[in-house]
Amino acid sequence: AYFTLLSPLGELSVIMTIQKKNNIWNEPKIADFSGQYTDLEPFLSPDGLKLYFASNRPISKDSTNVKDFDIWYVERDKFNSDWSQPINLGAPVNSTFDEFYPSITLSNNIYFTAIKEGMDGQDDIFVSEWKDNNYSEPMALGSGLNTKGAEFNAFVAPDESYIIFSGWRRPDGVGSGDLYISKRENNEWQTATNLGTDINSKYIDYCPFVNTETGTLYLTSRKSNIDKKNTGYSNFQELMTEINRYDNGSSRIYMTDFNSLIDVKD
């Protein structure tokens, strides 16, 4: 697996890799291509031979000046091959504005979060279609997903049958940021629905990813279940145990069964 390790105030953002052997996760390590600049939001292509991510690294190898966030990728010939040096995806996907959270489908279409010139709103989700071995001009997804508020962090099913994304402070929201799902019917994205309180919390829930082989939904959440006792805490160790509990408001990765969730939404 690949994931982002981010310091609390965002000064450091590094892509990490971790392997599972005998059903146990090994110690994570910094990905070979990361560690110097602000890298985040890795996404493996369906064939596993390209890994896309967002970064503010310089375009030129001779420069150390960071820029806005672009979509980059590394590639390899085989699963056990080393990754290449990072490659900027270029125009028309990348622009003078920020691009984040790439999601690649079987058709090689790329979905991502961006703010574009002239937009009437905040972050939206865009798609750039792969045509004639090139990416087309990005298009914002329709009003079934995007609003004048912020939509971001979209995972798109490999066959583009559904999309899961975060919506910020929507009228039907549970918390500050909730996960929503939209299905694609007759080549149109349907009105997105909130995934509900079994998934969303009163805090921000974001960065969804579905393992379609196992039917597992992974997400990041800042949910907190710290218990504020009416009697307070008088013991230091008891207090620190509560503060350092897993669901203490830090960004943690959670997992849940996605197949049963889809059945409910059907």
PDB file of C-alpha atoms in Angstrom:
ATOM      1  CA  ALA A   1       0.000   0.000   0.000  1.00  0.00           C
ATOM      2  CA  TYR A   2       0.993   3.632  -0.523  1.00  0.00           C
ATOM      3  CA  PHE A   3      -0.187   6.443   1.746  1.00  0.00           C
ATOM      4  CA  THR A   4       0.621   9.998   2.817  1.00  0.00           C
ATOM      5  CA  LEU A   5       2.393  10.748   6.087  1.00  0.00           C
ATOM      6  CA  LEU A   6       1.644  14.366   7.008  1.00  0.00           C
ATOM      7  CA  SER A   7       2.868  16.385   9.987  1.00  0.00           C
ATOM      8  CA  PRO A   8       0.089  17.998  12.096  1.00  0.00           C
ATOM      9  CA  LEU A   9       0.607  21.481  10.615  1.00  0.00           C
ATOM     10  CA  GLY A  10       1.456  20.259   7.107  1.00  0.00           C
ATOM     11  CA  GLU A  11       5.133  21.248   7.063  1.00  0.00           C
ATOM     12  CA  LEU A  12       6.087  17.708   6.014  1.00  0.00           C
ATOM     13  CA  SER A  13       4.137  15.547   3.574  1.00  0.00           C
ATOM     14  CA  VAL A  14       5.744  12.347   2.332  1.00  0.00           C
ATOM     15  CA  ILE A  15       4.518   9.308   0.408  1.00  0.00           C
ATOM     16  CA  MET A  16       5.127   6.086   2.305  1.00  0.00           C
ATOM     17  CA  THR A  17       5.005   2.464   1.222  1.00  0.00           C
ATOM     18  CA  ILE A  18       4.174  -0.555   3.345  1.00  0.00           C
ATOM     19  CA  GLN A  19       3.926  -4.277   2.608  1.00  0.00           C
ATOM     20  CA  LYS A  20       1.746  -6.951   4.154  1.00  0.00           C
ATOM     21  CA  LYS A  21       3.342 -10.370   4.668  1.00  0.00           C
ATOM     22  CA  ASN A  22       1.610 -13.278   6.404  1.00  0.00           C
ATOM     23  CA  ASN A  23      -1.311 -10.914   7.026  1.00  0.00           C
ATOM     24  CA  ILE A  24       0.893  -8.526   9.033  1.00  0.00           C
ATOM     25  CA  TRP A  25       1.886  -5.026   7.929  1.00  0.00           C
ATOM     26  CA  ASN A  26       5.646  -4.494   7.939  1.00  0.00           C
ATOM     27  CA  GLU A  27       7.344  -1.290   9.035  1.00  0.00           C
ATOM     28  CA  PRO A  28       6.526   1.519   6.558  1.00  0.00           C
ATOM     29  CA  LYS A  29       9.291   3.283   4.658  1.00  0.00           C
ATOM     30  CA  ILE A  30       9.596   6.408   2.541  1.00  0.00           C
ATOM     31  CA  ALA A  31       8.914   5.747  -1.139  1.00  0.00           C
ATOM     32  CA  ASP A  32      12.081   6.013  -3.249  1.00  0.00           C
ATOM     33  CA  PHE A  33      10.765   8.993  -5.221  1.00  0.00           C
ATOM     34  CA  SER A  34       9.540  11.004  -2.199  1.00  0.00           C
ATOM     35  CA  GLY A  35      10.920  12.766   0.873  1.00  0.00           C
ATOM     36  CA  GLN A  36      12.276  16.076  -0.431  1.00  0.00           C
ATOM     37  CA  TYR A  37       9.196  18.027  -1.507  1.00  0.00           C
ATOM     38  CA  THR A  38       5.535  18.091  -0.501  1.00  0.00           C
ATOM     39  CA  ASP A  39       4.134  14.863  -1.987  1.00  0.00           C
ATOM     40  CA  LEU A  40       0.702  13.487  -1.208  1.00  0.00           C
ATOM     41  CA  GLU A  41      -2.308  11.440  -2.334  1.00  0.00           C
ATOM     42  CA  PRO A  42      -0.730   8.477  -4.180  1.00  0.00           C
ATOM     43  CA  PHE A  43      -2.887   6.391  -6.532  1.00  0.00           C
ATOM     44  CA  LEU A  44      -1.845   3.209  -8.344  1.00  0.00           C
ATOM     45  CA  SER A  45      -3.103   2.662 -11.878  1.00  0.00           C
ATOM     46  CA  PRO A  46      -5.303  -0.441 -12.300  1.00  0.00           C
ATOM     47  CA  ASP A  47      -2.388  -2.411 -13.792  1.00  0.00           C
ATOM     48  CA  GLY A  48      -0.087  -1.353 -10.933  1.00  0.00           C
ATOM     49  CA  LEU A  49       2.612  -0.076 -13.285  1.00  0.00           C
ATOM     50  CA  LYS A  50       2.095   3.656 -12.711  1.00  0.00           C
ATOM     51  CA  LEU A  51       1.663   5.564  -9.488  1.00  0.00           C
ATOM     52  CA  TYR A  52       0.142   9.044  -9.655  1.00  0.00           C
ATOM     53  CA  PHE A  53       0.435  11.667  -6.923  1.00  0.00           C
ATOM     54  CA  ALA A  54       0.198  15.397  -6.238  1.00  0.00           C
ATOM     55  CA  SER A  55       3.370  17.398  -5.637  1.00  0.00           C
ATOM     56  CA  ASN A  56       4.711  20.942  -5.582  1.00  0.00           C
ATOM     57  CA  ARG A  57       8.174  19.819  -6.730  1.00  0.00           C
ATOM     58  CA  PRO A  58      10.012  21.884  -9.378  1.00  0.00           C
ATOM     59  CA  ILE A  59       9.420  21.081 -13.030  1.00  0.00           C
ATOM     60  CA  SER A  60      13.097  21.443 -13.870  1.00  0.00           C
ATOM     61  CA  LYS A  61      15.678  19.094 -12.371  1.00  0.00           C
ATOM     62  CA  ASP A  62      18.049  22.059 -12.194  1.00  0.00           C
ATOM     63  CA  SER A  63      15.722  24.074  -9.943  1.00  0.00           C
ATOM     64  CA  THR A  64      14.848  23.888  -6.264  1.00  0.00           C
ATOM     65  CA  ASN A  65      11.961  26.370  -6.494  1.00  0.00           C
ATOM     66  CA  VAL A  66       8.647  24.769  -5.627  1.00  0.00           C
ATOM     67  CA  LYS A  67       5.520  25.642  -7.644  1.00  0.00           C
ATOM     68  CA  ASP A  68       1.797  25.062  -7.429  1.00  0.00           C
ATOM     69  CA  PHE A  69       0.571  21.488  -6.994  1.00  0.00           C
ATOM     70  CA  ASP A  70       0.521  19.339 -10.132  1.00  0.00           C
ATOM     71  CA  ILE A  71      -0.248  15.709 -10.882  1.00  0.00           C
ATOM     72  CA  TRP A  72       2.932  13.665 -11.278  1.00  0.00           C
ATOM     73  CA  TYR A  73       3.572   9.967 -11.838  1.00  0.00           C
ATOM     74  CA  VAL A  74       6.274   7.325 -11.655  1.00  0.00           C
ATOM     75  CA  GLU A  75       6.256   4.137 -13.707  1.00  0.00           C
ATOM     76  CA  ARG A  76       7.822   0.679 -13.747  1.00  0.00           C
ATOM     77  CA  ASP A  77       8.084  -2.215 -16.201  1.00  0.00           C
ATOM     78  CA  LYS A  78       7.084  -4.944 -13.742  1.00  0.00           C
ATOM     79  CA  PHE A  79       5.811  -5.185 -10.166  1.00  0.00           C
ATOM     80  CA  ASN A  80       9.301  -5.932  -8.856  1.00  0.00           C
ATOM     81  CA  SER A  81      10.988  -3.203 -10.922  1.00  0.00           C
ATOM     82  CA  ASP A  82      12.173   0.082  -9.463  1.00  0.00           C
ATOM     83  CA  TRP A  83      10.086   3.198  -9.976  1.00  0.00           C
ATOM     84  CA  SER A  84      11.266   5.740 -12.527  1.00  0.00           C
ATOM     85  CA  GLN A  85      12.059   9.344 -11.713  1.00  0.00           C
ATOM     86  CA  PRO A  86       8.865  11.423 -11.243  1.00  0.00           C
ATOM     87  CA  ILE A  87       7.280  12.720 -14.470  1.00  0.00           C
ATOM     88  CA  ASN A  88       4.978  15.737 -14.635  1.00  0.00           C
ATOM     89  CA  LEU A  89       1.699  14.821 -16.341  1.00  0.00           C
ATOM     90  CA  GLY A  90       1.700  18.170 -18.116  1.00  0.00           C
ATOM     91  CA  ALA A  91      -1.072  20.128 -19.818  1.00  0.00           C
ATOM     92  CA  PRO A  92      -3.991  20.050 -20.183  1.00  0.00           C
ATOM     93  CA  VAL A  93      -4.425  18.223 -16.841  1.00  0.00           C
ATOM     94  CA  ASN A  94      -1.943  20.458 -15.025  1.00  0.00           C
ATOM     95  CA  SER A  95      -2.307  24.214 -15.077  1.00  0.00           C
ATOM     96  CA  THR A  96      -1.148  27.324 -13.232  1.00  0.00           C
ATOM     97  CA  PHE A  97      -3.641  26.363 -10.500  1.00  0.00           C
ATOM     98  CA  ASP A  98      -3.488  23.437  -8.046  1.00  0.00           C
ATOM     99  CA  GLU A  99      -4.439  19.886  -9.027  1.00  0.00           C
ATOM    100  CA  PHE A 100      -4.916  17.202  -6.358  1.00  0.00           C
ATOM    101  CA  TYR A 101      -6.073  13.644  -5.657  1.00  0.00           C
ATOM    102  CA  PRO A 102      -5.744  11.737  -8.961  1.00  0.00           C
ATOM    103  CA  SER A 103      -7.910   8.685  -9.607  1.00  0.00           C
ATOM    104  CA  ILE A 104      -7.196   6.565 -12.701  1.00  0.00           C
ATOM    105  CA  THR A 105      -9.698   4.192 -14.327  1.00  0.00           C
ATOM    106  CA  LEU A 106      -9.406   1.217 -16.679  1.00  0.00           C
ATOM    107  CA  SER A 107     -10.025   3.523 -19.632  1.00  0.00           C
ATOM    108  CA  ASN A 108      -7.037   5.613 -18.445  1.00  0.00           C
ATOM    109  CA  ASN A 109      -9.330   8.561 -17.755  1.00  0.00           C
ATOM    110  CA  ILE A 110      -8.069  10.661 -14.872  1.00  0.00           C
ATOM    111  CA  TYR A 111     -10.309  12.292 -12.261  1.00  0.00           C
ATOM    112  CA  PHE A 112      -8.887  14.930  -9.928  1.00  0.00           C
ATOM    113  CA  THR A 113      -9.654  17.865  -7.639  1.00  0.00           C
ATOM    114  CA  ALA A 114      -8.929  21.389  -8.860  1.00  0.00           C
ATOM    115  CA  ILE A 115      -9.831  25.050  -8.833  1.00  0.00           C
ATOM    116  CA  LYS A 116      -9.898  26.528 -12.335  1.00  0.00           C
ATOM    117  CA  GLU A 117      -9.992  30.085 -13.569  1.00  0.00           C
ATOM    118  CA  GLY A 118     -13.510  31.496 -13.730  1.00  0.00           C
ATOM    119  CA  MET A 119     -15.064  28.913 -11.424  1.00  0.00           C
ATOM    120  CA  ASP A 120     -18.120  30.001  -9.465  1.00  0.00           C
ATOM    121  CA  GLY A 121     -17.274  28.168  -6.286  1.00  0.00           C
ATOM    122  CA  GLN A 122     -14.564  26.277  -4.457  1.00  0.00           C
ATOM    123  CA  ASP A 123     -12.816  22.965  -5.261  1.00  0.00           C
ATOM    124  CA  ASP A 124     -14.571  20.823  -7.865  1.00  0.00           C
ATOM    125  CA  ILE A 125     -13.983  17.369  -9.309  1.00  0.00           C
ATOM    126  CA  PHE A 126     -12.799  17.215 -12.921  1.00  0.00           C
ATOM    127  CA  VAL A 127     -12.209  14.480 -15.480  1.00  0.00           C
ATOM    128  CA  SER A 128      -9.746  14.448 -18.351  1.00  0.00           C
ATOM    129  CA  GLU A 129     -10.493  11.690 -20.854  1.00  0.00           C
ATOM    130  CA  TRP A 130      -7.820   9.620 -22.573  1.00  0.00           C
ATOM    131  CA  LYS A 131      -8.321  10.012 -26.344  1.00  0.00           C
ATOM    132  CA  ASP A 132      -5.894   9.208 -29.155  1.00  0.00           C
ATOM    133  CA  ASN A 133      -3.073   8.673 -26.654  1.00  0.00           C
ATOM    134  CA  ASN A 134      -3.550  12.128 -25.138  1.00  0.00           C
ATOM    135  CA  TYR A 135      -5.583  13.668 -22.355  1.00  0.00           C
ATOM    136  CA  SER A 136      -8.458  15.916 -23.331  1.00  0.00           C
ATOM    137  CA  GLU A 137      -9.215  19.303 -21.826  1.00  0.00           C
ATOM    138  CA  PRO A 138     -10.485  18.754 -18.249  1.00  0.00           C
ATOM    139  CA  MET A 139     -14.243  18.996 -17.710  1.00  0.00           C
ATOM    140  CA  ALA A 140     -15.966  19.596 -14.384  1.00  0.00           C
ATOM    141  CA  LEU A 141     -18.385  16.841 -13.432  1.00  0.00           C
ATOM    142  CA  GLY A 142     -22.038  17.861 -13.453  1.00  0.00           C
ATOM    143  CA  SER A 143     -24.299  19.368 -10.823  1.00  0.00           C
ATOM    144  CA  GLY A 144     -25.094  15.911  -9.465  1.00  0.00           C
ATOM    145  CA  LEU A 145     -21.687  16.117  -7.765  1.00  0.00           C
ATOM    146  CA  ASN A 146     -20.233  19.617  -7.905  1.00  0.00           C
ATOM    147  CA  THR A 147     -21.816  22.566  -6.108  1.00  0.00           C
ATOM    148  CA  LYS A 148     -20.731  26.099  -5.176  1.00  0.00           C
ATOM    149  CA  GLY A 149     -19.157  24.492  -2.118  1.00  0.00           C
ATOM    150  CA  ALA A 150     -16.051  22.307  -2.057  1.00  0.00           C
ATOM    151  CA  GLU A 151     -15.983  18.789  -3.543  1.00  0.00           C
ATOM    152  CA  PHE A 152     -12.693  16.921  -3.353  1.00  0.00           C
ATOM    153  CA  ASN A 153     -10.867  13.589  -2.881  1.00  0.00           C
ATOM    154  CA  ALA A 154     -12.761  11.506  -5.442  1.00  0.00           C
ATOM    155  CA  PHE A 155     -12.272   7.758  -5.822  1.00  0.00           C
ATOM    156  CA  VAL A 156     -13.721   6.486  -9.112  1.00  0.00           C
ATOM    157  CA  ALA A 157     -14.503   2.813  -9.674  1.00  0.00           C
ATOM    158  CA  PRO A 158     -12.200   1.235 -12.288  1.00  0.00           C
ATOM    159  CA  ASP A 159     -15.187   0.776 -14.636  1.00  0.00           C
ATOM    160  CA  GLU A 160     -16.458   4.313 -13.836  1.00  0.00           C
ATOM    161  CA  SER A 161     -19.768   2.959 -12.534  1.00  0.00           C
ATOM    162  CA  TYR A 162     -19.625   4.984  -9.293  1.00  0.00           C
ATOM    163  CA  ILE A 163     -17.663   7.734  -7.617  1.00  0.00           C
ATOM    164  CA  ILE A 164     -17.082   8.417  -3.900  1.00  0.00           C
ATOM    165  CA  PHE A 165     -15.939  11.871  -2.829  1.00  0.00           C
ATOM    166  CA  SER A 166     -15.933  14.367   0.039  1.00  0.00           C
ATOM    167  CA  GLY A 167     -18.411  17.229   0.161  1.00  0.00           C
ATOM    168  CA  TRP A 168     -17.804  20.160   2.498  1.00  0.00           C
ATOM    169  CA  ARG A 169     -20.593  21.378   4.813  1.00  0.00           C
ATOM    170  CA  ARG A 170     -23.493  20.342   2.599  1.00  0.00           C
ATOM    171  CA  PRO A 171     -27.075  20.855   3.850  1.00  0.00           C
ATOM    172  CA  ASP A 172     -27.511  17.093   4.349  1.00  0.00           C
ATOM    173  CA  GLY A 173     -24.065  16.700   5.907  1.00  0.00           C
ATOM    174  CA  VAL A 174     -23.344  14.905   9.156  1.00  0.00           C
ATOM    175  CA  GLY A 175     -20.128  16.794   9.882  1.00  0.00           C
ATOM    176  CA  SER A 176     -17.748  19.317   8.376  1.00  0.00           C
ATOM    177  CA  GLY A 177     -16.840  17.015   5.486  1.00  0.00           C
ATOM    178  CA  ASP A 178     -18.769  13.876   4.521  1.00  0.00           C
ATOM    179  CA  LEU A 179     -18.339  11.069   2.016  1.00  0.00           C
ATOM    180  CA  TYR A 180     -20.915  10.912  -0.799  1.00  0.00           C
ATOM    181  CA  ILE A 181     -21.558   8.423  -3.575  1.00  0.00           C
ATOM    182  CA  SER A 182     -22.872   8.963  -7.094  1.00  0.00           C
ATOM    183  CA  LYS A 183     -23.624   6.293  -9.666  1.00  0.00           C
ATOM    184  CA  ARG A 184     -23.225   6.635 -13.408  1.00  0.00           C
ATOM    185  CA  GLU A 185     -26.290   5.797 -15.461  1.00  0.00           C
ATOM    186  CA  ASN A 186     -26.699   6.408 -19.204  1.00  0.00           C
ATOM    187  CA  ASN A 187     -23.338   8.167 -19.175  1.00  0.00           C
ATOM    188  CA  GLU A 188     -24.566  10.689 -16.596  1.00  0.00           C
ATOM    189  CA  TRP A 189     -23.530  11.060 -12.962  1.00  0.00           C
ATOM    190  CA  GLN A 190     -26.606  10.873 -10.756  1.00  0.00           C
ATOM    191  CA  THR A 191     -27.301  13.127  -7.770  1.00  0.00           C
ATOM    192  CA  ALA A 192     -24.878  12.169  -5.026  1.00  0.00           C
ATOM    193  CA  THR A 193     -26.168  10.746  -1.752  1.00  0.00           C
ATOM    194  CA  ASN A 194     -24.578  10.936   1.691  1.00  0.00           C
ATOM    195  CA  LEU A 195     -23.067   7.638   2.872  1.00  0.00           C
ATOM    196  CA  GLY A 196     -24.715   8.150   6.251  1.00  0.00           C
ATOM    197  CA  THR A 197     -23.719   7.984   9.888  1.00  0.00           C
ATOM    198  CA  ASP A 198     -22.347   4.442   9.656  1.00  0.00           C
ATOM    199  CA  ILE A 199     -19.482   5.985   7.666  1.00  0.00           C
ATOM    200  CA  ASN A 200     -19.506   9.717   8.320  1.00  0.00           C
ATOM    201  CA  SER A 201     -18.908  11.457  11.641  1.00  0.00           C
ATOM    202  CA  LYS A 202     -19.397  14.984  12.938  1.00  0.00           C
ATOM    203  CA  TYR A 203     -15.764  15.555  11.970  1.00  0.00           C
ATOM    204  CA  ILE A 204     -14.179  15.507   8.501  1.00  0.00           C
ATOM    205  CA  ASP A 205     -14.201  12.200   6.621  1.00  0.00           C
ATOM    206  CA  TYR A 206     -12.212  12.098   3.400  1.00  0.00           C
ATOM    207  CA  CYS A 207      -9.705  10.313   1.111  1.00  0.00           C
ATOM    208  CA  PRO A 208     -11.829   7.274   0.130  1.00  0.00           C
ATOM    209  CA  PHE A 209     -10.407   4.245  -1.656  1.00  0.00           C
ATOM    210  CA  VAL A 210     -12.178   0.989  -2.511  1.00  0.00           C
ATOM    211  CA  ASN A 211     -10.364  -2.315  -2.927  1.00  0.00           C
ATOM    212  CA  THR A 212     -12.744  -3.751  -5.518  1.00  0.00           C
ATOM    213  CA  GLU A 213     -11.280  -7.258  -5.115  1.00  0.00           C
ATOM    214  CA  THR A 214     -12.074  -7.502  -1.402  1.00  0.00           C
ATOM    215  CA  GLY A 215     -15.010  -5.080  -1.298  1.00  0.00           C
ATOM    216  CA  THR A 216     -13.276  -2.977   1.352  1.00  0.00           C
ATOM    217  CA  LEU A 217     -13.680   0.783   1.693  1.00  0.00           C
ATOM    218  CA  TYR A 218     -10.730   2.641   3.205  1.00  0.00           C
ATOM    219  CA  LEU A 219     -11.116   6.234   4.369  1.00  0.00           C
ATOM    220  CA  THR A 220      -9.369   8.841   6.476  1.00  0.00           C
ATOM    221  CA  SER A 221     -11.230  10.463   9.357  1.00  0.00           C
ATOM    222  CA  ARG A 222     -10.575  12.968  12.100  1.00  0.00           C
ATOM    223  CA  LYS A 223     -13.291  11.469  14.266  1.00  0.00           C
ATOM    224  CA  SER A 224     -12.790  11.711  17.999  1.00  0.00           C
ATOM    225  CA  ASN A 225     -14.332   9.604  20.742  1.00  0.00           C
ATOM    226  CA  ILE A 226     -12.362  11.093  23.595  1.00  0.00           C
ATOM    227  CA  ASP A 227     -14.495  10.883  26.731  1.00  0.00           C
ATOM    228  CA  LYS A 228     -14.893  14.088  28.718  1.00  0.00           C
ATOM    229  CA  LYS A 229     -15.828  12.670  32.104  1.00  0.00           C
ATOM    230  CA  ASN A 230     -18.203  14.676  34.263  1.00  0.00           C
ATOM    231  CA  THR A 231     -15.918  13.944  37.182  1.00  0.00           C
ATOM    232  CA  GLY A 232     -12.845  15.004  35.212  1.00  0.00           C
ATOM    233  CA  TYR A 233      -9.451  13.268  35.280  1.00  0.00           C
ATOM    234  CA  SER A 234      -7.262  13.289  38.362  1.00  0.00           C
ATOM    235  CA  ASN A 235      -4.748  10.641  37.258  1.00  0.00           C
ATOM    236  CA  PHE A 236      -2.063  11.627  34.726  1.00  0.00           C
ATOM    237  CA  GLN A 237      -1.725   8.166  33.191  1.00  0.00           C
ATOM    238  CA  GLU A 238      -5.484   7.792  32.776  1.00  0.00           C
ATOM    239  CA  LEU A 239      -5.655  11.226  31.135  1.00  0.00           C
ATOM    240  CA  MET A 240      -2.797  10.474  28.707  1.00  0.00           C
ATOM    241  CA  THR A 241      -4.321   7.123  27.790  1.00  0.00           C
ATOM    242  CA  GLU A 242      -7.541   8.892  26.815  1.00  0.00           C
ATOM    243  CA  ILE A 243      -5.736  11.663  24.895  1.00  0.00           C
ATOM    244  CA  ASN A 244      -3.618   9.162  22.971  1.00  0.00           C
ATOM    245  CA  ARG A 245      -6.417   6.767  22.076  1.00  0.00           C
ATOM    246  CA  TYR A 246      -6.657   5.792  18.412  1.00  0.00           C
ATOM    247  CA  ASP A 247      -9.768   7.827  17.559  1.00  0.00           C
ATOM    248  CA  ASN A 248      -8.507  11.057  19.143  1.00  0.00           C
ATOM    249  CA  GLY A 249      -9.134  13.473  16.265  1.00  0.00           C
ATOM    250  CA  SER A 250      -5.910  12.797  14.391  1.00  0.00           C
ATOM    251  CA  SER A 251      -6.187  11.744  10.747  1.00  0.00           C
ATOM    252  CA  ARG A 252      -6.429   7.947  10.914  1.00  0.00           C
ATOM    253  CA  ILE A 253      -7.111   5.363   8.216  1.00  0.00           C
ATOM    254  CA  TYR A 254     -10.239   3.270   8.761  1.00  0.00           C
ATOM    255  CA  MET A 255     -11.725   0.341   6.844  1.00  0.00           C
ATOM    256  CA  THR A 256     -15.223  -1.056   6.436  1.00  0.00           C
ATOM    257  CA  ASP A 257     -17.211  -3.462   4.249  1.00  0.00           C
ATOM    258  CA  PHE A 258     -18.179  -1.624   1.070  1.00  0.00           C
ATOM    259  CA  ASN A 259     -20.346  -4.293  -0.576  1.00  0.00           C
ATOM    260  CA  SER A 260     -22.998  -4.134   2.133  1.00  0.00           C
ATOM    261  CA  LEU A 261     -22.925  -0.352   1.875  1.00  0.00           C
ATOM    262  CA  ILE A 262     -23.635  -0.491  -1.861  1.00  0.00           C
ATOM    263  CA  ASP A 263     -26.549  -2.877  -1.221  1.00  0.00           C
ATOM    264  CA  VAL A 264     -28.055  -0.339   1.178  1.00  0.00           C
ATOM    265  CA  LYS A 265     -27.643   2.516  -1.292  1.00  0.00           C
ATOM    266  CA  ASP A 266     -29.234   0.434  -4.078  1.00  0.00           C
TER     267      ASP A 266
END
